[in-house]
Amino acid sequence: MAEALSVIPPAVLRNLADKLYEKRKNAALEVEGIVKQLASAGDHDRIVAVISLLTTEFTYSPQANHRKGGLISLAAATVGLTTEAAQHLELIVPPVLNSFADQDSRVRYYACEALYNIAKVVRGDFIIFFNQIFDALCKLSADSDANVQSAAHLLDRLVKDIVTESDQFRCTSYFCGVCFSARLYPVVIEEFIPLLRERMNVLNPYVRQFLVGWITVLDSVPDIDMLGFLPDFLDGLFNMLSDSSHEIRQQADSALSEFLQEIKNSPVSSICSLLPVLYKFAPFSPNILKQKQHVLFICHFLTQAVLLLKSVDYGRMAEILVQRAGSPDEFTRLTAITWINEFVKLGGDQLVPYYADILGAILPCISDKEEKIRVVARETNEELRVIKADPADAFDVGAILSIARRQLSSEWEATRIEALHWMSTLLSRHRSEVLIFLNDIFDTLLKALSDSSDKVVLLVLDVHACIARDPLHFRQLVAFLVHSFQLDNSLLEKRGALIIRRLCVLLNAERVYRELSAILEGESDLDFASIMVQALNLILLTSSELSEIRDLLKQSLVTPSGKDLYDALYASWCHSPMAIISLCFLSQTYQHASIVIQSLVEEDINVKLLVQLDKLIRLMETPIFAYLRLQLLEPGRYIWLFKALYGLLMLLPQQSAAFKILKTRLKAVPSYSNSGEQLKRTPSGDPYQFHSVPDGFRTIEDGVVVAEDGGSSRNGINFAARLQQFQQMQRQHRVLAKTRAKSRNISTSTTKEPKREEEPIRAQSVERNVPSRSFKRGLGKLRL
């Protein structure tokens, strides 16, 4: 201290603490001259003493004017040191940096001015303090004083210039021996990136502009590989895309676009093309020294090549992009999905572990309200689906299925459709792996059959069909489907026909109907079985997809395959009289149809039966039953058809529309067809009467073959046994109906008992013996 006081006159020290700027400035110039003389003399001990005095007595003084004078004098001392200033920076710079946090705005302003002057002198030598300077400038960029902000911006521009030209912050060559050995470039960057990542979370607009500016500057330096650290600040850049300031959004978008372009132009291919050239420098030289130099050079190159090849970390950035793709901000979503699109094209194997997360981000964007996002999302989805990854390469089939299953609950149709496309794709490529997770997705797929969109339902059925290619899963699918129909009657009403018809196309109609019939045959819920059979029968009679089954049933009396199908359906079709009658009409077993009609008892003929009969009569006017109507022209051959149709006519109320339709049809039969000559010429109504009859059988009217033991059969069909089967099933239905009716009567009588006690006995007797007018009026006038 005394040594410094002996060098600096007291008047100079006094003026450094003066409140007037001019006096402080003149005193600083005096200090500059003194330091310059000491530097010329090489007296560095006194220089250190002077700097220590200025730091201790002035820059750390509680008096604001002292601190201002100290800052000016430190800058002046640096100017006086000129080329020798670098060795004293550790004493000069820290007090200045400390003043950036001063409570007095004027002190902060002078600190910016002082560091600006110091930086101009030492240039790249002060890069060792870069992190502290960056942190200080980041805070000053949002300073409350406009003058301080302005001074900080000037200093910031100077620091950027110095950084871009400094060899201590970058390496002019990847193979520079000095930089490689000293590792100056990696150390500075690796220490700076955590600071940058921390500051990226600041919301202040001035700080955000400051940060984007620095990211852009550092990225513009050719030898600074910011791509390698992009995951550290990528999320912060995406945060800025939703900033309220248009300027900040624009700057962030510009920076992101530049990085994306760099990724697309990554020098991987260039490095790979240089590798063969390096082998020309293989160490075959007889000179040992040159041989070592060649080895060292190639090792350096390969080391840097590996760093470059790994510099684009698609995986870490993919995690960030997936989160940003779900941002409520439209611009952020568009940018994120655009990046994902490029990553899918460029990332290759690096992205395999992240396919599920990427798909989870893409599928919702397919239904985005913004068209641009929808277009990019669809393109990305197709690109991702084209890539054929292997589960052995960390491709997680279960995770993909989980994402697709979750998106099946999306409110948007397009997203649900694409989720189903992914399930189909996985089934076609990795069937065995998908079946492992079948229990996880099966219930969701069944629920999707109730979807409001027909497109979705059809795709769900496609997925089900892919699963059900083997017998075990086929039976499981049909059983689950029947169970779903039983639990949800609305599903059967709204989607039943669509589901059954589509499955018949995908899985073979006969196979589907045989399995359904086998399940319904043993169904304990008789009401549901009846409803289900009626639905299946209606589909059988009307759907073009089932034309082959109808053609096969027409051969029931001729071919073994037709007979087998007839037997397979008959057992379950017994749950509905109209279904059995329809089956007999399709199979042309008209005598059996007539006998079934005549076997119906009073309890069977109810409103439900008449409604079904109405539908059947109307269906008989469609092209499907054209063959049956043409057979009416030959009553001699098809006498049992006439008996069956007249039997139906007798069941219908005369005032019903179905009665009139059938009666009109029967009246339309030409009179010549009923002539005796026609009957003589064709005594049998069997359309297959010219076929040979096995030994032990005799033919009777209408083509029914009766065995010698009296059992009625044809082509192996035992109609007597079939009739007993039908009657037994109908008895079960009648017992159930009576039980329910009895339960309702008991319940009704219990609720009405108090009222009956209050009514006169005479009124009760009248009510029991006199039918109401409405009852008498309604007799014989049921309309369907």
JSON list of C-alpha atoms in Angstrom, two decimals, residues 12-141:
[
{"chain": "A", "resi": 12, "resn": "VAL", "atom": "CA", "xyz": [-4.54, 12.25, -7.99]},
{"chain": "A", "resi": 13, "resn": "LEU", "atom": "CA", "xyz": [-6.05, 9.97, -5.39]},
{"chain": "A", "resi": 14, "resn": "ARG", "atom": "CA", "xyz": [-8.20, 12.81, -4.12]},
{"chain": "A", "resi": 15, "resn": "ASN", "atom": "CA", "xyz": [-9.46, 13.66, -7.61]},
{"chain": "A", "resi": 16, "resn": "LEU", "atom": "CA", "xyz": [-10.34, 9.99, -8.32]},
{"chain": "A", "resi": 17, "resn": "ALA", "atom": "CA", "xyz": [-12.96, 10.23, -5.57]},
{"chain": "A", "resi": 18, "resn": "ASP", "atom": "CA", "xyz": [-14.30, 13.63, -6.65]},
{"chain": "A", "resi": 19, "resn": "LYS", "atom": "CA", "xyz": [-17.99, 13.95, -7.48]},
{"chain": "A", "resi": 20, "resn": "LEU", "atom": "CA", "xyz": [-17.19, 15.68, -10.76]},
{"chain": "A", "resi": 21, "resn": "TYR", "atom": "CA", "xyz": [-16.64, 13.38, -13.71]},
{"chain": "A", "resi": 22, "resn": "GLU", "atom": "CA", "xyz": [-14.02, 15.58, -15.35]},
{"chain": "A", "resi": 23, "resn": "LYS", "atom": "CA", "xyz": [-11.78, 15.51, -12.28]},
{"chain": "A", "resi": 24, "resn": "ARG", "atom": "CA", "xyz": [-12.09, 11.73, -12.03]},
{"chain": "A", "resi": 25, "resn": "LYS", "atom": "CA", "xyz": [-11.29, 11.43, -15.72]},
{"chain": "A", "resi": 26, "resn": "ASN", "atom": "CA", "xyz": [-8.19, 13.61, -15.48]},
{"chain": "A", "resi": 27, "resn": "ALA", "atom": "CA", "xyz": [-7.00, 11.66, -12.44]},
{"chain": "A", "resi": 28, "resn": "ALA", "atom": "CA", "xyz": [-7.46, 8.42, -14.37]},
{"chain": "A", "resi": 29, "resn": "LEU", "atom": "CA", "xyz": [-5.29, 9.77, -17.16]},
{"chain": "A", "resi": 30, "resn": "GLU", "atom": "CA", "xyz": [-2.61, 10.49, -14.55]},
{"chain": "A", "resi": 31, "resn": "VAL", "atom": "CA", "xyz": [-2.86, 6.86, -13.37]},
{"chain": "A", "resi": 32, "resn": "GLU", "atom": "CA", "xyz": [-2.51, 5.68, -16.97]},
{"chain": "A", "resi": 33, "resn": "GLY", "atom": "CA", "xyz": [0.71, 7.64, -17.37]},
{"chain": "A", "resi": 34, "resn": "ILE", "atom": "CA", "xyz": [2.13, 6.33, -14.09]},
{"chain": "A", "resi": 35, "resn": "VAL", "atom": "CA", "xyz": [1.36, 2.69, -15.01]},
{"chain": "A", "resi": 36, "resn": "LYS", "atom": "CA", "xyz": [2.84, 3.17, -18.48]},
{"chain": "A", "resi": 37, "resn": "GLN", "atom": "CA", "xyz": [6.10, 4.39, -16.92]},
{"chain": "A", "resi": 38, "resn": "LEU", "atom": "CA", "xyz": [6.19, 1.45, -14.52]},
{"chain": "A", "resi": 39, "resn": "ALA", "atom": "CA", "xyz": [5.53, -0.99, -17.37]},
{"chain": "A", "resi": 40, "resn": "SER", "atom": "CA", "xyz": [8.33, 0.55, -19.42]},
{"chain": "A", "resi": 41, "resn": "ALA", "atom": "CA", "xyz": [10.65, 0.10, -16.46]},
{"chain": "A", "resi": 42, "resn": "GLY", "atom": "CA", "xyz": [9.45, -3.49, -15.99]},
{"chain": "A", "resi": 43, "resn": "ASP", "atom": "CA", "xyz": [8.48, -2.73, -12.35]},
{"chain": "A", "resi": 44, "resn": "HIS", "atom": "CA", "xyz": [5.58, -5.17, -12.12]},
{"chain": "A", "resi": 45, "resn": "ASP", "atom": "CA", "xyz": [5.64, -5.26, -8.33]},
{"chain": "A", "resi": 46, "resn": "ARG", "atom": "CA", "xyz": [4.67, -1.61, -8.15]},
{"chain": "A", "resi": 47, "resn": "ILE", "atom": "CA", "xyz": [2.08, -2.15, -10.88]},
{"chain": "A", "resi": 48, "resn": "VAL", "atom": "CA", "xyz": [0.48, -4.86, -8.74]},
{"chain": "A", "resi": 49, "resn": "ALA", "atom": "CA", "xyz": [0.60, -2.50, -5.75]},
{"chain": "A", "resi": 50, "resn": "VAL", "atom": "CA", "xyz": [-1.14, 0.26, -7.74]},
{"chain": "A", "resi": 51, "resn": "ILE", "atom": "CA", "xyz": [-3.88, -2.10, -8.97]},
{"chain": "A", "resi": 52, "resn": "SER", "atom": "CA", "xyz": [-4.40, -3.43, -5.44]},
{"chain": "A", "resi": 53, "resn": "LEU", "atom": "CA", "xyz": [-4.71, 0.12, -4.10]},
{"chain": "A", "resi": 54, "resn": "LEU", "atom": "CA", "xyz": [-7.27, 1.09, -6.75]},
{"chain": "A", "resi": 55, "resn": "THR", "atom": "CA", "xyz": [-9.23, -2.08, -6.07]},
{"chain": "A", "resi": 56, "resn": "THR", "atom": "CA", "xyz": [-9.21, -1.98, -2.27]},
{"chain": "A", "resi": 57, "resn": "GLU", "atom": "CA", "xyz": [-9.59, 1.73, -1.63]},
{"chain": "A", "resi": 58, "resn": "PHE", "atom": "CA", "xyz": [-11.83, 2.65, -4.53]},
{"chain": "A", "resi": 59, "resn": "THR", "atom": "CA", "xyz": [-13.77, -0.12, -6.34]},
{"chain": "A", "resi": 60, "resn": "TYR", "atom": "CA", "xyz": [-14.74, -1.82, -3.06]},
{"chain": "A", "resi": 61, "resn": "SER", "atom": "CA", "xyz": [-15.33, 1.47, -1.23]},
{"chain": "A", "resi": 62, "resn": "PRO", "atom": "CA", "xyz": [-18.76, 2.15, 0.32]},
{"chain": "A", "resi": 63, "resn": "GLN", "atom": "CA", "xyz": [-18.68, 5.59, -1.36]},
{"chain": "A", "resi": 64, "resn": "ALA", "atom": "CA", "xyz": [-20.23, 5.64, -4.83]},
{"chain": "A", "resi": 65, "resn": "ASN", "atom": "CA", "xyz": [-17.83, 8.31, -6.17]},
{"chain": "A", "resi": 66, "resn": "HIS", "atom": "CA", "xyz": [-14.85, 6.28, -4.96]},
{"chain": "A", "resi": 67, "resn": "ARG", "atom": "CA", "xyz": [-16.20, 3.21, -6.80]},
{"chain": "A", "resi": 68, "resn": "LYS", "atom": "CA", "xyz": [-16.71, 5.24, -9.98]},
{"chain": "A", "resi": 69, "resn": "GLY", "atom": "CA", "xyz": [-13.16, 6.59, -9.78]},
{"chain": "A", "resi": 70, "resn": "GLY", "atom": "CA", "xyz": [-11.76, 3.15, -9.11]},
{"chain": "A", "resi": 71, "resn": "LEU", "atom": "CA", "xyz": [-13.45, 1.70, -12.22]},
{"chain": "A", "resi": 72, "resn": "ILE", "atom": "CA", "xyz": [-12.17, 4.48, -14.45]},
{"chain": "A", "resi": 73, "resn": "SER", "atom": "CA", "xyz": [-8.65, 4.16, -13.04]},
{"chain": "A", "resi": 74, "resn": "LEU", "atom": "CA", "xyz": [-8.56, 0.36, -13.55]},
{"chain": "A", "resi": 75, "resn": "ALA", "atom": "CA", "xyz": [-9.48, 0.83, -17.21]},
{"chain": "A", "resi": 76, "resn": "ALA", "atom": "CA", "xyz": [-6.82, 3.54, -17.48]},
{"chain": "A", "resi": 77, "resn": "ALA", "atom": "CA", "xyz": [-4.23, 1.27, -15.87]},
{"chain": "A", "resi": 78, "resn": "THR", "atom": "CA", "xyz": [-5.05, -1.45, -18.45]},
{"chain": "A", "resi": 79, "resn": "VAL", "atom": "CA", "xyz": [-4.55, 1.04, -21.25]},
{"chain": "A", "resi": 80, "resn": "GLY", "atom": "CA", "xyz": [-1.20, 1.99, -19.74]},
{"chain": "A", "resi": 81, "resn": "LEU", "atom": "CA", "xyz": [-0.13, -1.66, -19.57]},
{"chain": "A", "resi": 82, "resn": "THR", "atom": "CA", "xyz": [-1.02, -2.27, -23.25]},
{"chain": "A", "resi": 83, "resn": "THR", "atom": "CA", "xyz": [0.57, -5.59, -24.31]},
{"chain": "A", "resi": 84, "resn": "GLU", "atom": "CA", "xyz": [1.50, -6.52, -20.75]},
{"chain": "A", "resi": 85, "resn": "ALA", "atom": "CA", "xyz": [-2.05, -6.17, -19.43]},
{"chain": "A", "resi": 86, "resn": "ALA", "atom": "CA", "xyz": [-2.88, -9.89, -19.87]},
{"chain": "A", "resi": 87, "resn": "GLN", "atom": "CA", "xyz": [-0.69, -10.93, -16.92]},
{"chain": "A", "resi": 88, "resn": "HIS", "atom": "CA", "xyz": [-2.59, -8.59, -14.58]},
{"chain": "A", "resi": 89, "resn": "LEU", "atom": "CA", "xyz": [-6.17, -9.38, -15.70]},
{"chain": "A", "resi": 90, "resn": "GLU", "atom": "CA", "xyz": [-6.85, -11.59, -12.70]},
{"chain": "A", "resi": 91, "resn": "LEU", "atom": "CA", "xyz": [-6.47, -8.47, -10.52]},
{"chain": "A", "resi": 92, "resn": "ILE", "atom": "CA", "xyz": [-8.24, -6.03, -12.85]},
{"chain": "A", "resi": 93, "resn": "VAL", "atom": "CA", "xyz": [-11.32, -7.84, -14.18]},
{"chain": "A", "resi": 94, "resn": "PRO", "atom": "CA", "xyz": [-12.93, -9.33, -11.00]},
{"chain": "A", "resi": 95, "resn": "PRO", "atom": "CA", "xyz": [-13.51, -5.93, -9.30]},
{"chain": "A", "resi": 96, "resn": "VAL", "atom": "CA", "xyz": [-15.12, -4.64, -12.48]},
{"chain": "A", "resi": 97, "resn": "LEU", "atom": "CA", "xyz": [-17.38, -7.67, -12.74]},
{"chain": "A", "resi": 98, "resn": "ASN", "atom": "CA", "xyz": [-18.32, -7.25, -9.11]},
{"chain": "A", "resi": 99, "resn": "SER", "atom": "CA", "xyz": [-19.47, -3.68, -9.84]},
{"chain": "A", "resi": 100, "resn": "PHE", "atom": "CA", "xyz": [-22.06, -4.96, -12.36]},
{"chain": "A", "resi": 101, "resn": "ALA", "atom": "CA", "xyz": [-24.24, -5.86, -9.37]},
{"chain": "A", "resi": 102, "resn": "ASP", "atom": "CA", "xyz": [-23.83, -2.46, -7.68]},
{"chain": "A", "resi": 103, "resn": "GLN", "atom": "CA", "xyz": [-27.00, -0.82, -6.35]},
{"chain": "A", "resi": 104, "resn": "ASP", "atom": "CA", "xyz": [-26.05, 2.51, -7.93]},
{"chain": "A", "resi": 105, "resn": "SER", "atom": "CA", "xyz": [-27.01, 2.52, -11.61]},
{"chain": "A", "resi": 106, "resn": "ARG", "atom": "CA", "xyz": [-24.19, 5.02, -12.39]},
{"chain": "A", "resi": 107, "resn": "VAL", "atom": "CA", "xyz": [-21.64, 2.62, -10.93]},
{"chain": "A", "resi": 108, "resn": "ARG", "atom": "CA", "xyz": [-23.06, -0.18, -13.12]},
{"chain": "A", "resi": 109, "resn": "TYR", "atom": "CA", "xyz": [-22.80, 2.14, -16.13]},
{"chain": "A", "resi": 110, "resn": "TYR", "atom": "CA", "xyz": [-19.12, 2.94, -15.38]},
{"chain": "A", "resi": 111, "resn": "ALA", "atom": "CA", "xyz": [-18.44, -0.78, -14.89]},
{"chain": "A", "resi": 112, "resn": "CYS", "atom": "CA", "xyz": [-19.71, -1.42, -18.43]},
{"chain": "A", "resi": 113, "resn": "GLU", "atom": "CA", "xyz": [-17.59, 1.43, -19.73]},
{"chain": "A", "resi": 114, "resn": "ALA", "atom": "CA", "xyz": [-14.51, 0.20, -17.85]},
{"chain": "A", "resi": 115, "resn": "LEU", "atom": "CA", "xyz": [-14.80, -3.38, -19.08]},
{"chain": "A", "resi": 116, "resn": "TYR", "atom": "CA", "xyz": [-15.39, -2.13, -22.62]},
{"chain": "A", "resi": 117, "resn": "ASN", "atom": "CA", "xyz": [-12.08, -0.23, -22.52]},
{"chain": "A", "resi": 118, "resn": "ILE", "atom": "CA", "xyz": [-10.30, -3.17, -20.91]},
{"chain": "A", "resi": 119, "resn": "ALA", "atom": "CA", "xyz": [-11.64, -5.55, -23.56]},
{"chain": "A", "resi": 120, "resn": "LYS", "atom": "CA", "xyz": [-10.46, -3.30, -26.37]},
{"chain": "A", "resi": 121, "resn": "VAL", "atom": "CA", "xyz": [-6.94, -3.51, -25.01]},
{"chain": "A", "resi": 122, "resn": "VAL", "atom": "CA", "xyz": [-6.62, -7.21, -24.11]},
{"chain": "A", "resi": 123, "resn": "ARG", "atom": "CA", "xyz": [-9.06, -8.63, -26.74]},
{"chain": "A", "resi": 124, "resn": "GLY", "atom": "CA", "xyz": [-8.98, -12.43, -26.65]},
{"chain": "A", "resi": 125, "resn": "ASP", "atom": "CA", "xyz": [-6.92, -12.66, -23.47]},
{"chain": "A", "resi": 126, "resn": "PHE", "atom": "CA", "xyz": [-9.93, -11.93, -21.28]},
{"chain": "A", "resi": 127, "resn": "ILE", "atom": "CA", "xyz": [-11.88, -14.96, -22.69]},
{"chain": "A", "resi": 128, "resn": "ILE", "atom": "CA", "xyz": [-10.92, -16.83, -19.54]},
{"chain": "A", "resi": 129, "resn": "PHE", "atom": "CA", "xyz": [-13.56, -14.68, -17.82]},
{"chain": "A", "resi": 130, "resn": "PHE", "atom": "CA", "xyz": [-16.15, -15.30, -20.55]},
{"chain": "A", "resi": 131, "resn": "ASN", "atom": "CA", "xyz": [-18.68, -17.17, -18.39]},
{"chain": "A", "resi": 132, "resn": "GLN", "atom": "CA", "xyz": [-18.66, -14.47, -15.70]},
{"chain": "A", "resi": 133, "resn": "ILE", "atom": "CA", "xyz": [-18.90, -11.73, -18.32]},
{"chain": "A", "resi": 134, "resn": "PHE", "atom": "CA", "xyz": [-21.76, -13.55, -20.09]},
{"chain": "A", "resi": 135, "resn": "ASP", "atom": "CA", "xyz": [-23.65, -13.99, -16.84]},
{"chain": "A", "resi": 136, "resn": "ALA", "atom": "CA", "xyz": [-23.19, -10.31, -15.94]},
{"chain": "A", "resi": 137, "resn": "LEU", "atom": "CA", "xyz": [-24.25, -9.10, -19.39]},
{"chain": "A", "resi": 138, "resn": "CYS", "atom": "CA", "xyz": [-27.30, -11.37, -19.28]},
{"chain": "A", "resi": 139, "resn": "LYS", "atom": "CA", "xyz": [-28.46, -9.64, -16.11]},
{"chain": "A", "resi": 140, "resn": "LEU", "atom": "CA", "xyz": [-27.60, -6.16, -17.36]},
{"chain": "A", "resi": 141, "resn": "SER", "atom": "CA", "xyz": [-29.57, -6.70, -20.56]}
]
